[in-house]
Every structure is written in C-alpha cells, then in structure tokens.
Amino acid sequence: SAVISQKPSRDICQRGTSLTIQCQVDSQVTMMFWYRQQPGQSLTLIATANQGSEATYESGFVIDKFPISRPNLTFSTLTVSNMSPEDSSIYLCSVVTQTGTEAFFGQGTRLTVV
Amino acid sequence: DAKTTQPPSMDCAEGRAANLPCNHSTISGNEYVYWYRQIHSQGPQYIIHGLKNNETNEMASLIITEDRKSSTLILPHATLRDTAVYYCIVRVDNYGQNFVFGPGTRLSVLP
C-alpha cells in the first residue's frame, strides 16, 4: 500500500495568482498522477508526473497552466497558474504501486478562486 | 472516455445488501474490472478488482458475468458509512496505466 499526504488540504486564492500543491508518498513509486475534480463531477486526469523528465499532459491541459515537478520517486508538485474562478476544483494526487494493481489517492486539495 | 456504464444513483436500506451494476460491453481480454468509491470530501478508495473470476474481500464481493460484459459489486450488509459515489473502471493491469473515471453511481444508504 501507499500513504499519500497532500498539502494544502484547502485554500482560497485570488484570481491571477498561483498555488502549488505538494504530494508526498511514504514509499518510492514509479507512477504518479494528478487529477482534477470539478464541483459535482467525476475525476479527470490532468497529467502523469514522470521522474526525471517532463510530465505527460492529457488533452485540454497544458504545461504553462499546470506545471508539474517530480524531483524524486516520493514527491511531486502541481502548480495551478494564473488562476481564475473556473479553476475552483479539488485537485488529487494518485500513485500506482509497482505491482500495478491498485491506485492510491491523496485526500485532495480543495481550491476556491475568488 | 470511460468504458463503463453505471446507473447515476441508487438507494439501499441499512443492513441490506447493496448490489451495484456496471456494464462494460467493450472490455478487452486483458482488462480488469476495478471498483473504487469516494466518500464525500475524501479521495477515492480502492474496493476490489477482478479479471474473470468472482472475487471477495473484507469490503465487498465482485461478480463478473461469464462473457465479462457486465459486473456487480455487492456490499453484503450496507451501513450508513457506505454512502458514497461508486466507480466501476476497466483497466489493463499495468502500473503505467492510469485510471479513467466515469460519473459513477451515487449510493445512498437509508436508515
């Protein structure tokens, strides 16, 4: 199993600013993913955080808006840049274990942009 | 796009079995059926997964039809704490493969 700690758990931010979300895992994992969950919606994959190389972004998400760092096998950050109210969502970090069987999720970061 | 179809909502009486259906008619031979749930304000939680045999663990049972085109998640004795959104996901069992979430089923366990 894997235990994931996400920080902050929630924040209220002014439009035009940026917020960096941290994801710390208690064990080394190869695959880390970032998801967005808009109000009342399901989870949507933003990107795969690759260790040692640039993140792989899904259609509709770009690096300038959601830069991701992955300095080692236990840590990643997601930045939401130049925020607007439409960015108000829950952002979740997820990891898949080496066996590839299960995904584990952080508790999420609830972001409100005003 | 999600490869599964689930009813948007269901109700279940506390103490009774909750049977949550999922259709995955286009599932490939190497894709597993996974179930996750998301309790309000929490991250998704793994429940169970299987390939073609029925599976049971301490949380639930998974019944997969012989043609693998549908499955049912069974919570044998639902409690109020089981109220959540339940997601059925088909996925290749590979650590490089992400999980694609559909809308899920909102299960309400009623006292």
mmCIF file with all atom_site columns, C-alpha atoms in Angstrom:
data_model
loop_
_atom_site.group_PDB
_atom_site.id
_atom_site.type_symbol
_atom_site.label_atom_id
_atom_site.label_alt_id
_atom_site.label_comp_id
_atom_site.label_asym_id
_atom_site.label_entity_id
_atom_site.label_seq_id
_atom_site.pdbx_PDB_ins_code
_atom_site.Cartn_x
_atom_site.Cartn_y
_atom_site.Cartn_z
_atom_site.occupancy
_atom_site.B_iso_or_equiv
_atom_site.pdbx_formal_charge
_atom_site.auth_seq_id
_atom_site.auth_comp_id
_atom_site.auth_asym_id
_atom_site.auth_atom_id
_atom_site.pdbx_PDB_model_num
ATOM 1   C CA . SER A 1 1   ? 0.000   0.000   0.000   1.00 0.00 ? 1   SER A CA 1
ATOM 2   C CA . ALA A 1 2   ? 0.961   3.660   -0.118  1.00 0.00 ? 2   ALA A CA 1
ATOM 3   C CA . VAL A 1 3   ? 0.090   6.577   2.119   1.00 0.00 ? 3   VAL A CA 1
ATOM 4   C CA . ILE A 1 4   ? -0.168  9.929   0.401   1.00 0.00 ? 4   ILE A CA 1
ATOM 5   C CA . SER A 1 5   ? -0.010  13.308  2.062   1.00 0.00 ? 5   SER A CA 1
ATOM 6   C CA . GLN A 1 6   ? -1.265  16.322  0.147   1.00 0.00 ? 6   GLN A CA 1
ATOM 7   C CA . LYS A 1 7   ? -0.746  19.939  1.148   1.00 0.00 ? 7   LYS A CA 1
ATOM 8   C CA . PRO A 1 8   ? -2.576  22.229  1.479   1.00 0.00 ? 8   PRO A CA 1
ATOM 9   C CA . SER A 1 9   ? -5.870  20.463  2.139   1.00 0.00 ? 9   SER A CA 1
ATOM 10  C CA . ARG A 1 10  ? -7.758  23.577  1.069   1.00 0.00 ? 10  ARG A CA 1
ATOM 11  C CA . ASP A 1 11  ? -7.097  27.156  0.065   1.00 0.00 ? 11  ASP A CA 1
ATOM 12  C CA . ILE A 1 12  ? -8.899  30.258  -1.070  1.00 0.00 ? 12  ILE A CA 1
ATOM 13  C CA . CYS A 1 13  ? -6.919  32.233  -3.631  1.00 0.00 ? 13  CYS A CA 1
ATOM 14  C CA . GLN A 1 14  ? -7.250  35.482  -5.514  1.00 0.00 ? 14  GLN A CA 1
ATOM 15  C CA . ARG A 1 15  ? -7.663  35.343  -9.268  1.00 0.00 ? 15  ARG A CA 1
ATOM 16  C CA . GLY A 1 16  ? -4.444  35.869  -11.172 1.00 0.00 ? 16  GLY A CA 1
ATOM 17  C CA . THR A 1 17  ? -2.280  34.230  -8.514  1.00 0.00 ? 17  THR A CA 1
ATOM 18  C CA . SER A 1 18  ? -0.714  30.762  -8.478  1.00 0.00 ? 18  SER A CA 1
ATOM 19  C CA . LEU A 1 19  ? -0.914  27.900  -5.998  1.00 0.00 ? 19  LEU A CA 1
ATOM 20  C CA . THR A 1 20  ? 1.494   24.996  -5.645  1.00 0.00 ? 20  THR A CA 1
ATOM 21  C CA . ILE A 1 21  ? 0.140   21.717  -4.300  1.00 0.00 ? 21  ILE A CA 1
ATOM 22  C CA . GLN A 1 22  ? 2.504   19.177  -2.787  1.00 0.00 ? 22  GLN A CA 1
ATOM 23  C CA . CYS A 1 23  ? 2.161   15.392  -2.850  1.00 0.00 ? 23  CYS A CA 1
ATOM 24  C CA . GLN A 1 24  ? 4.367   13.249  -0.617  1.00 0.00 ? 24  GLN A CA 1
ATOM 25  C CA . VAL A 1 25  ? 4.282   9.437   -0.701  1.00 0.00 ? 25  VAL A CA 1
ATOM 26  C CA . ASP A 1 26  ? 5.605   7.186   2.053   1.00 0.00 ? 26  ASP A CA 1
ATOM 27  C CA . SER A 1 27  ? 7.322   4.840   -0.400  1.00 0.00 ? 27  SER A CA 1
ATOM 28  C CA . GLN A 1 28  ? 9.035   5.031   -3.761  1.00 0.00 ? 28  GLN A CA 1
ATOM 29  C CA . VAL A 1 29  ? 6.607   4.774   -6.652  1.00 0.00 ? 29  VAL A CA 1
ATOM 30  C CA . THR A 1 30  ? 7.204   4.984   -10.357 1.00 0.00 ? 30  THR A CA 1
ATOM 31  C CA . MET A 1 31  ? 3.872   6.381   -11.474 1.00 0.00 ? 31  MET A CA 1
ATOM 32  C CA . MET A 1 32  ? 2.265   9.496   -10.048 1.00 0.00 ? 32  MET A CA 1
ATOM 33  C CA . PHE A 1 33  ? -0.801  11.150  -11.499 1.00 0.00 ? 33  PHE A CA 1
ATOM 34  C CA . TRP A 1 34  ? -2.620  14.425  -10.946 1.00 0.00 ? 34  TRP A CA 1
ATOM 35  C CA . TYR A 1 35  ? -6.408  14.619  -11.276 1.00 0.00 ? 35  TYR A CA 1
ATOM 36  C CA . ARG A 1 36  ? -8.937  17.432  -11.151 1.00 0.00 ? 36  ARG A CA 1
ATOM 37  C CA . GLN A 1 37  ? -12.460 17.052  -9.834  1.00 0.00 ? 37  GLN A CA 1
ATOM 38  C CA . GLN A 1 38  ? -14.715 19.961  -10.658 1.00 0.00 ? 38  GLN A CA 1
ATOM 39  C CA . PRO A 1 39  ? -17.758 20.593  -8.428  1.00 0.00 ? 39  PRO A CA 1
ATOM 40  C CA . GLY A 1 40  ? -20.260 17.759  -8.738  1.00 0.00 ? 40  GLY A CA 1
ATOM 41  C CA . GLN A 1 41  ? -18.184 15.993  -11.387 1.00 0.00 ? 41  GLN A CA 1
ATOM 42  C CA . SER A 1 42  ? -16.025 12.904  -11.653 1.00 0.00 ? 42  SER A CA 1
ATOM 43  C CA . LEU A 1 43  ? -12.234 12.847  -11.728 1.00 0.00 ? 43  LEU A CA 1
ATOM 44  C CA . THR A 1 44  ? -10.351 13.968  -14.835 1.00 0.00 ? 44  THR A CA 1
ATOM 45  C CA . LEU A 1 45  ? -6.689  13.166  -15.394 1.00 0.00 ? 45  LEU A CA 1
ATOM 46  C CA . ILE A 1 46  ? -4.512  16.255  -15.782 1.00 0.00 ? 46  ILE A CA 1
ATOM 47  C CA . ALA A 1 47  ? -1.120  14.660  -16.303 1.00 0.00 ? 47  ALA A CA 1
ATOM 48  C CA . THR A 1 48  ? 1.304   11.894  -15.453 1.00 0.00 ? 48  THR A CA 1
ATOM 49  C CA . ALA A 1 49  ? 4.234   13.124  -13.381 1.00 0.00 ? 49  ALA A CA 1
ATOM 50  C CA . ASN A 1 50  ? 7.394   11.486  -14.707 1.00 0.00 ? 50  ASN A CA 1
ATOM 51  C CA . GLN A 1 51  ? 10.524  11.314  -12.579 1.00 0.00 ? 51  GLN A CA 1
ATOM 52  C CA . GLY A 1 52  ? 13.460  12.872  -14.355 1.00 0.00 ? 52  GLY A CA 1
ATOM 53  C CA . SER A 1 53  ? 11.541  14.103  -17.362 1.00 0.00 ? 53  SER A CA 1
ATOM 54  C CA . GLU A 1 54  ? 8.713   16.408  -18.339 1.00 0.00 ? 54  GLU A CA 1
ATOM 55  C CA . ALA A 1 55  ? 5.183   15.494  -17.311 1.00 0.00 ? 55  ALA A CA 1
ATOM 56  C CA . THR A 1 56  ? 2.816   13.987  -19.864 1.00 0.00 ? 56  THR A CA 1
ATOM 57  C CA . TYR A 1 57  ? -0.337  16.093  -20.186 1.00 0.00 ? 57  TYR A CA 1
ATOM 58  C CA . GLU A 1 58  ? -3.808  14.992  -21.229 1.00 0.00 ? 58  GLU A CA 1
ATOM 59  C CA . SER A 1 59  ? -5.781  16.738  -23.923 1.00 0.00 ? 59  SER A CA 1
ATOM 60  C CA . GLY A 1 60  ? -7.039  20.084  -22.690 1.00 0.00 ? 60  GLY A CA 1
ATOM 61  C CA . PHE A 1 61  ? -4.277  20.590  -20.113 1.00 0.00 ? 61  PHE A CA 1
ATOM 62  C CA . VAL A 1 62  ? -1.038  22.458  -20.817 1.00 0.00 ? 62  VAL A CA 1
ATOM 63  C CA . ILE A 1 63  ? 2.252   22.854  -19.007 1.00 0.00 ? 63  ILE A CA 1
ATOM 64  C CA . ASP A 1 64  ? 2.048   26.638  -18.811 1.00 0.00 ? 64  ASP A CA 1
ATOM 65  C CA . LYS A 1 65  ? -1.175  26.410  -16.829 1.00 0.00 ? 65  LYS A CA 1
ATOM 66  C CA . PHE A 1 66  ? -0.365  23.321  -14.754 1.00 0.00 ? 66  PHE A CA 1
ATOM 67  C CA . PRO A 1 67  ? 3.414   22.983  -14.368 1.00 0.00 ? 67  PRO A CA 1
ATOM 68  C CA . ILE A 1 68  ? 4.431   19.796  -12.583 1.00 0.00 ? 68  ILE A CA 1
ATOM 69  C CA . SER A 1 69  ? 7.649   18.840  -10.860 1.00 0.00 ? 69  SER A CA 1
ATOM 70  C CA . ARG A 1 70  ? 8.792   15.337  -9.925  1.00 0.00 ? 70  ARG A CA 1
ATOM 71  C CA . PRO A 1 71  ? 12.252  15.615  -8.359  1.00 0.00 ? 71  PRO A CA 1
ATOM 72  C CA . ASN A 1 72  ? 12.308  12.074  -6.915  1.00 0.00 ? 72  ASN A CA 1
ATOM 73  C CA . LEU A 1 73  ? 10.255  8.902   -6.540  1.00 0.00 ? 73  LEU A CA 1
ATOM 74  C CA . THR A 1 74  ? 8.340   10.064  -3.456  1.00 0.00 ? 74  THR A CA 1
ATOM 75  C CA . PHE A 1 75  ? 7.411   13.676  -4.192  1.00 0.00 ? 75  PHE A CA 1
ATOM 76  C CA . SER A 1 76  ? 5.629   15.788  -6.783  1.00 0.00 ? 76  SER A CA 1
ATOM 77  C CA . THR A 1 77  ? 4.107   19.240  -7.046  1.00 0.00 ? 77  THR A CA 1
ATOM 78  C CA . LEU A 1 78  ? 1.328   20.631  -9.204  1.00 0.00 ? 78  LEU A CA 1
ATOM 79  C CA . THR A 1 79  ? 1.045   24.384  -9.714  1.00 0.00 ? 79  THR A CA 1
ATOM 80  C CA . VAL A 1 80  ? -2.189  25.990  -10.819 1.00 0.00 ? 80  VAL A CA 1
ATOM 81  C CA . SER A 1 81  ? -1.060  29.190  -12.532 1.00 0.00 ? 81  SER A CA 1
ATOM 82  C CA . ASN A 1 82  ? -2.811  32.482  -13.194 1.00 0.00 ? 82  ASN A CA 1
ATOM 83  C CA . MET A 1 83  ? -5.936  31.204  -11.527 1.00 0.00 ? 83  MET A CA 1
ATOM 84  C CA . SER A 1 84  ? -9.491  32.086  -12.461 1.00 0.00 ? 84  SER A CA 1
ATOM 85  C CA . PRO A 1 85  ? -12.758 31.070  -10.754 1.00 0.00 ? 85  PRO A CA 1
ATOM 86  C CA . GLU A 1 86  ? -13.080 28.246  -13.312 1.00 0.00 ? 86  GLU A CA 1
ATOM 87  C CA . ASP A 1 87  ? -10.067 26.608  -11.648 1.00 0.00 ? 87  ASP A CA 1
ATOM 88  C CA . SER A 1 88  ? -12.049 26.097  -8.450  1.00 0.00 ? 88  SER A CA 1
ATOM 89  C CA . SER A 1 89  ? -11.898 22.324  -8.022  1.00 0.00 ? 89  SER A CA 1
ATOM 90  C CA . ILE A 1 90  ? -10.477 19.530  -5.943  1.00 0.00 ? 90  ILE A CA 1
ATOM 91  C CA . TYR A 1 91  ? -7.020  18.504  -7.110  1.00 0.00 ? 91  TYR A CA 1
ATOM 92  C CA . LEU A 1 92  ? -5.919  14.967  -6.285  1.00 0.00 ? 92  LEU A CA 1
ATOM 93  C CA . CYS A 1 93  ? -2.595  13.195  -6.373  1.00 0.00 ? 93  CYS A CA 1
ATOM 94  C CA . SER A 1 94  ? -2.550  9.479   -7.134  1.00 0.00 ? 94  SER A CA 1
ATOM 95  C CA . VAL A 1 95  ? 0.107   6.780   -7.262  1.00 0.00 ? 95  VAL A CA 1
ATOM 96  C CA . VAL A 1 96  ? 0.140   3.279   -8.676  1.00 0.00 ? 96  VAL A CA 1
ATOM 97  C CA . THR A 1 97  ? 2.241   0.665   -6.950  1.00 0.00 ? 97  THR A CA 1
ATOM 98  C CA . GLN A 1 98  ? 4.997   -1.267  -8.637  1.00 0.00 ? 98  GLN A CA 1
ATOM 99  C CA . THR A 1 99  ? 2.693   -4.260  -8.975  1.00 0.00 ? 99  THR A CA 1
ATOM 100 C CA . GLY A 1 100 ? 0.344   -2.041  -10.959 1.00 0.00 ? 100 GLY A CA 1
ATOM 101 C CA . THR A 1 101 ? -2.695  -3.389  -9.202  1.00 0.00 ? 101 THR A CA 1
ATOM 102 C CA . GLU A 1 102 ? -4.144  -0.503  -7.261  1.00 0.00 ? 102 GLU A CA 1
ATOM 103 C CA . ALA A 1 103 ? -4.145  3.248   -7.287  1.00 0.00 ? 103 ALA A CA 1
ATOM 104 C CA . PHE A 1 104 ? -3.927  5.179   -4.050  1.00 0.00 ? 104 PHE A CA 1
ATOM 105 C CA . PHE A 1 105 ? -5.211  8.707   -3.727  1.00 0.00 ? 105 PHE A CA 1
ATOM 106 C CA . GLY A 1 106 ? -4.439  11.637  -1.523  1.00 0.00 ? 106 GLY A CA 1
ATOM 107 C CA . GLN A 1 107 ? -7.244  13.380  0.299   1.00 0.00 ? 107 GLN A CA 1
ATOM 108 C CA . GLY A 1 108 ? -7.207  16.167  -2.248  1.00 0.00 ? 108 GLY A CA 1
ATOM 109 C CA . THR A 1 109 ? -6.735  19.917  -2.214  1.00 0.00 ? 109 THR A CA 1
ATOM 110 C CA . ARG A 1 110 ? -9.951  21.915  -2.323  1.00 0.00 ? 110 ARG A CA 1
ATOM 111 C CA . LEU A 1 111 ? -9.199  25.126  -4.205  1.00 0.00 ? 111 LEU A CA 1
ATOM 112 C CA . THR A 1 112 ? -11.542 28.090  -4.351  1.00 0.00 ? 112 THR A CA 1
ATOM 113 C CA . VAL A 1 113 ? -10.600 31.028  -6.569  1.00 0.00 ? 113 VAL A CA 1
ATOM 114 C CA . VAL A 1 114 ? -12.305 34.331  -5.839  1.00 0.00 ? 114 VAL A CA 1
ATOM 115 C CA . ASP B 2 1   ? -13.726 8.265   -22.386 1.00 0.00 ? 1   ASP B CA 1
ATOM 116 C CA . ALA B 2 2   ? -14.874 5.862   -19.661 1.00 0.00 ? 2   ALA B CA 1
ATOM 117 C CA . LYS B 2 3   ? -15.647 2.382   -20.945 1.00 0.00 ? 3   LYS B CA 1
ATOM 118 C CA . THR B 2 4   ? -18.321 1.640   -18.373 1.00 0.00 ? 4   THR B CA 1
ATOM 119 C CA . THR B 2 5   ? -21.989 2.463   -17.823 1.00 0.00 ? 5   THR B CA 1
ATOM 120 C CA . GLN B 2 6   ? -23.494 2.724   -14.344 1.00 0.00 ? 6   GLN B CA 1
ATOM 121 C CA . PRO B 2 7   ? -26.839 3.956   -13.014 1.00 0.00 ? 7   PRO B CA 1
ATOM 122 C CA . PRO B 2 8   ? -26.455 7.515   -11.715 1.00 0.00 ? 8   PRO B CA 1
ATOM 123 C CA . SER B 2 9   ? -27.965 6.779   -8.311  1.00 0.00 ? 9   SER B CA 1
ATOM 124 C CA . MET B 2 10  ? -29.313 4.008   -6.079  1.00 0.00 ? 10  MET B CA 1
ATOM 125 C CA . ASP B 2 11  ? -30.811 3.700   -2.632  1.00 0.00 ? 11  ASP B CA 1
ATOM 126 C CA . CYS B 2 12  ? -30.327 0.845   -0.203  1.00 0.00 ? 12  CYS B CA 1
ATOM 127 C CA . ALA B 2 13  ? -31.746 0.177   3.250   1.00 0.00 ? 13  ALA B CA 1
ATOM 128 C CA . GLU B 2 14  ? -29.255 -0.063  6.075   1.00 0.00 ? 14  GLU B CA 1
ATOM 129 C CA . GLY B 2 15  ? -28.352 -3.673  6.834   1.00 0.00 ? 15  GLY B CA 1
ATOM 130 C CA . ARG B 2 16  ? -29.454 -4.930  3.436   1.00 0.00 ? 16  ARG B CA 1
ATOM 131 C CA . ALA B 2 17  ? -27.202 -5.942  0.569   1.00 0.00 ? 17  ALA B CA 1
ATOM 132 C CA . ALA B 2 18  ? -26.349 -3.228  -1.940  1.00 0.00 ? 18  ALA B CA 1
ATOM 133 C CA . ASN B 2 19  ? -25.946 -4.515  -5.490  1.00 0.00 ? 19  ASN B CA 1
ATOM 134 C CA . LEU B 2 20  ? -24.308 -2.024  -7.832  1.00 0.00 ? 20  LEU B CA 1
ATOM 135 C CA . PRO B 2 21  ? -24.341 -2.942  -11.537 1.00 0.00 ? 21  PRO B CA 1
ATOM 136 C CA . CYS B 2 22  ? -21.831 -1.974  -14.202 1.00 0.00 ? 22  CYS B CA 1
ATOM 137 C CA . ASN B 2 23  ? -21.878 -2.564  -17.949 1.00 0.00 ? 23  ASN B CA 1
ATOM 138 C CA . HIS B 2 24  ? -18.569 -2.836  -19.803 1.00 0.00 ? 24  HIS B CA 1
ATOM 139 C CA . SER B 2 25  ? -19.557 -4.448  -23.101 1.00 0.00 ? 25  SER B CA 1
ATOM 140 C CA . THR B 2 26  ? -16.377 -3.404  -24.925 1.00 0.00 ? 26  THR B CA 1
ATOM 141 C CA . ILE B 2 27  ? -13.948 -4.760  -22.331 1.00 0.00 ? 27  ILE B CA 1
ATOM 142 C CA . SER B 2 28  ? -10.784 -6.284  -23.761 1.00 0.00 ? 28  SER B CA 1
ATOM 143 C CA . GLY B 2 29  ? -9.382  -9.647  -22.762 1.00 0.00 ? 29  GLY B CA 1
ATOM 144 C CA . ASN B 2 30  ? -6.542  -8.134  -20.744 1.00 0.00 ? 30  ASN B CA 1
ATOM 145 C CA . GLU B 2 31  ? -8.611  -5.511  -18.935 1.00 0.00 ? 31  GLU B CA 1
ATOM 146 C CA . TYR B 2 32  ? -9.556  -5.888  -15.309 1.00 0.00 ? 32  TYR B CA 1
ATOM 147 C CA . VAL B 2 33  ? -12.694 -4.568  -13.628 1.00 0.00 ? 33  VAL B CA 1
ATOM 148 C CA . TYR B 2 34  ? -11.923 -2.264  -10.698 1.00 0.00 ? 34  TYR B CA 1
ATOM 149 C CA . TRP B 2 35  ? -14.248 -0.703  -8.169  1.00 0.00 ? 35  TRP B CA 1
ATOM 150 C CA . TYR B 2 36  ? -13.474 2.431   -6.203  1.00 0.00 ? 36  TYR B CA 1
ATOM 151 C CA . ARG B 2 37  ? -15.624 4.582   -4.002  1.00 0.00 ? 37  ARG B CA 1
ATOM 152 C CA . GLN B 2 38  ? -15.433 8.208   -2.965  1.00 0.00 ? 38  GLN B CA 1
ATOM 153 C CA . ILE B 2 39  ? -16.949 9.289   0.286   1.00 0.00 ? 39  ILE B CA 1
ATOM 154 C CA . HIS B 2 40  ? -17.767 12.974  0.430   1.00 0.00 ? 40  HIS B CA 1
ATOM 155 C CA . SER B 2 41  ? -14.704 15.211  0.689   1.00 0.00 ? 41  SER B CA 1
ATOM 156 C CA . GLN B 2 42  ? -12.248 12.301  0.532   1.00 0.00 ? 42  GLN B CA 1
ATOM 157 C CA . GLY B 2 43  ? -10.029 10.816  -2.146  1.00 0.00 ? 43  GLY B CA 1
ATOM 158 C CA . PRO B 2 44  ? -11.211 7.660   -3.948  1.00 0.00 ? 44  PRO B CA 1
ATOM 159 C CA . GLN B 2 45  ? -10.714 4.409   -2.049  1.00 0.00 ? 45  GLN B CA 1
ATOM 160 C CA . TYR B 2 46  ? -9.944  1.049   -3.642  1.00 0.00 ? 46  TYR B CA 1
ATOM 161 C CA . ILE B 2 47  ? -12.577 -1.640  -3.028  1.00 0.00 ? 47  ILE B CA 1
ATOM 162 C CA . ILE B 2 48  ? -11.887 -4.676  -5.197  1.00 0.00 ? 48  ILE B CA 1
ATOM 163 C CA . HIS B 2 49  ? -10.893 -5.782  -8.673  1.00 0.00 ? 49  HIS B CA 1
ATOM 164 C CA . GLY B 2 50  ? -11.026 -8.896  -10.836 1.00 0.00 ? 50  GLY B CA 1
ATOM 165 C CA . LEU B 2 51  ? -10.397 -10.292 -14.297 1.00 0.00 ? 51  LEU B CA 1
ATOM 166 C CA . LYS B 2 52  ? -12.979 -13.034 -14.851 1.00 0.00 ? 52  LYS B CA 1
ATOM 167 C CA . ASN B 2 53  ? -13.424 -14.940 -11.614 1.00 0.00 ? 53  ASN B CA 1
ATOM 168 C CA . ASN B 2 54  ? -15.652 -13.721 -8.827  1.00 0.00 ? 54  ASN B CA 1
ATOM 169 C CA . GLU B 2 55  ? -13.719 -12.034 -6.054  1.00 0.00 ? 55  GLU B CA 1
ATOM 170 C CA . THR B 2 56  ? -14.426 -11.382 -2.389  1.00 0.00 ? 56  THR B CA 1
ATOM 171 C CA . ASN B 2 57  ? -12.605 -9.406  0.264   1.00 0.00 ? 57  ASN B CA 1
ATOM 172 C CA . GLU B 2 58  ? -13.447 -7.872  3.608   1.00 0.00 ? 58  GLU B CA 1
ATOM 173 C CA . MET B 2 59  ? -15.264 -4.983  1.982   1.00 0.00 ? 59  MET B CA 1
ATOM 174 C CA . ALA B 2 60  ? -17.253 -6.466  -0.869  1.00 0.00 ? 60  ALA B CA 1
ATOM 175 C CA . SER B 2 61  ? -17.820 -9.145  -3.481  1.00 0.00 ? 61  SER B CA 1
ATOM 176 C CA . LEU B 2 62  ? -17.382 -8.724  -7.226  1.00 0.00 ? 62  LEU B CA 1
ATOM 177 C CA . ILE B 2 63  ? -19.453 -10.850 -9.580  1.00 0.00 ? 63  ILE B CA 1
ATOM 178 C CA . ILE B 2 64  ? -18.360 -10.799 -13.230 1.00 0.00 ? 64  ILE B CA 1
ATOM 179 C CA . THR B 2 65  ? -20.560 -12.393 -15.888 1.00 0.00 ? 65  THR B CA 1
ATOM 180 C CA . GLU B 2 66  ? -19.128 -15.211 -17.944 1.00 0.00 ? 66  GLU B CA 1
ATOM 181 C CA . ASP B 2 67  ? -18.927 -13.039 -21.075 1.00 0.00 ? 67  ASP B CA 1
ATOM 182 C CA . ARG B 2 68  ? -17.310 -10.280 -18.952 1.00 0.00 ? 68  ARG B CA 1
ATOM 183 C CA . LYS B 2 69  ? -19.615 -7.655  -20.399 1.00 0.00 ? 69  LYS B CA 1
ATOM 184 C CA . SER B 2 70  ? -21.050 -6.705  -17.030 1.00 0.00 ? 70  SER B CA 1
ATOM 185 C CA . SER B 2 71  ? -20.376 -6.997  -13.333 1.00 0.00 ? 71  SER B CA 1
ATOM 186 C CA . THR B 2 72  ? -21.986 -6.359  -9.966  1.00 0.00 ? 72  THR B CA 1
ATOM 187 C CA . LEU B 2 73  ? -20.415 -5.032  -6.811  1.00 0.00 ? 73  LEU B CA 1
ATOM 188 C CA . ILE B 2 74  ? -22.091 -6.396  -3.700  1.00 0.00 ? 74  ILE B CA 1
ATOM 189 C CA . LEU B 2 75  ? -21.860 -4.765  -0.289  1.00 0.00 ? 75  LEU B CA 1
ATOM 190 C CA . PRO B 2 76  ? -23.355 -7.552  1.834   1.00 0.00 ? 76  PRO B CA 1
ATOM 191 C CA . HIS B 2 77  ? -24.606 -5.508  4.778   1.00 0.00 ? 77  HIS B CA 1
ATOM 192 C CA . ALA B 2 78  ? -24.699 -1.832  3.866   1.00 0.00 ? 78  ALA B CA 1
ATOM 193 C CA . THR B 2 79  ? -24.176 0.738   6.611   1.00 0.00 ? 79  THR B CA 1
ATOM 194 C CA . LEU B 2 80  ? -24.672 4.483   6.623   1.00 0.00 ? 80  LEU B CA 1
ATOM 195 C CA . ARG B 2 81  ? -20.904 4.835   6.201   1.00 0.00 ? 81  ARG B CA 1
ATOM 196 C CA . ASP B 2 82  ? -21.179 3.137   2.804   1.00 0.00 ? 82  ASP B CA 1
ATOM 197 C CA . THR B 2 83  ? -22.983 6.171   1.383   1.00 0.00 ? 83  THR B CA 1
ATOM 198 C CA . ALA B 2 84  ? -20.631 7.296   -1.388  1.00 0.00 ? 84  ALA B CA 1
ATOM 199 C CA . VAL B 2 85  ? -20.102 7.513   -5.141  1.00 0.00 ? 85  VAL B CA 1
ATOM 200 C CA . TYR B 2 86  ? -19.025 4.138   -6.529  1.00 0.00 ? 86  TYR B CA 1
ATOM 201 C CA . TYR B 2 87  ? -16.900 3.996   -9.664  1.00 0.00 ? 87  TYR B CA 1
ATOM 202 C CA . CYS B 2 88  ? -16.546 0.977   -11.936 1.00 0.00 ? 88  CYS B CA 1
ATOM 203 C CA . ILE B 2 89  ? -13.378 1.166   -14.050 1.00 0.00 ? 89  ILE B CA 1
ATOM 204 C CA . VAL B 2 90  ? -11.885 -1.167  -16.645 1.00 0.00 ? 90  VAL B CA 1
ATOM 205 C CA . ARG B 2 91  ? -8.141  -1.019  -16.963 1.00 0.00 ? 91  ARG B CA 1
ATOM 206 C CA . VAL B 2 92  ? -5.148  -3.001  -18.104 1.00 0.00 ? 92  VAL B CA 1
ATOM 207 C CA . ASP B 2 93  ? -3.267  -4.192  -15.028 1.00 0.00 ? 93  ASP B CA 1
ATOM 208 C CA . ASN B 2 94  ? -0.110  -2.213  -15.770 1.00 0.00 ? 94  ASN B CA 1
ATOM 209 C CA . TYR B 2 95  ? 1.472   0.269   -13.387 1.00 0.00 ? 95  TYR B CA 1
ATOM 210 C CA . GLY B 2 96  ? 1.913   2.738   -16.229 1.00 0.00 ? 96  GLY B CA 1
ATOM 211 C CA . GLN B 2 97  ? -1.788  2.829   -16.929 1.00 0.00 ? 97  GLN B CA 1
ATOM 212 C CA . ASN B 2 98  ? -3.895  5.486   -15.251 1.00 0.00 ? 98  ASN B CA 1
ATOM 213 C CA . PHE B 2 99  ? -7.476  5.021   -14.052 1.00 0.00 ? 99  PHE B CA 1
ATOM 214 C CA . VAL B 2 100 ? -10.258 6.603   -16.135 1.00 0.00 ? 100 VAL B CA 1
ATOM 215 C CA . PHE B 2 101 ? -13.245 7.587   -14.003 1.00 0.00 ? 101 PHE B CA 1
ATOM 216 C CA . GLY B 2 102 ? -16.796 7.789   -15.308 1.00 0.00 ? 102 GLY B CA 1
ATOM 217 C CA . PRO B 2 103 ? -19.684 9.507   -13.492 1.00 0.00 ? 103 PRO B CA 1
ATOM 218 C CA . GLY B 2 104 ? -20.182 6.556   -11.095 1.00 0.00 ? 104 GLY B CA 1
ATOM 219 C CA . THR B 2 105 ? -23.231 5.579   -9.033  1.00 0.00 ? 105 THR B CA 1
ATOM 220 C CA . ARG B 2 106 ? -24.234 7.651   -6.044  1.00 0.00 ? 106 ARG B CA 1
ATOM 221 C CA . LEU B 2 107 ? -25.319 5.124   -3.405  1.00 0.00 ? 107 LEU B CA 1
ATOM 222 C CA . SER B 2 108 ? -27.435 6.401   -0.551  1.00 0.00 ? 108 SER B CA 1
ATOM 223 C CA . VAL B 2 109 ? -27.823 4.029   2.391   1.00 0.00 ? 109 VAL B CA 1
ATOM 224 C CA . LEU B 2 110 ? -31.017 4.898   4.220   1.00 0.00 ? 110 LEU B CA 1
ATOM 225 C CA . PRO B 2 111 ? -31.704 4.265   7.910   1.00 0.00 ? 111 PRO B CA 1
#
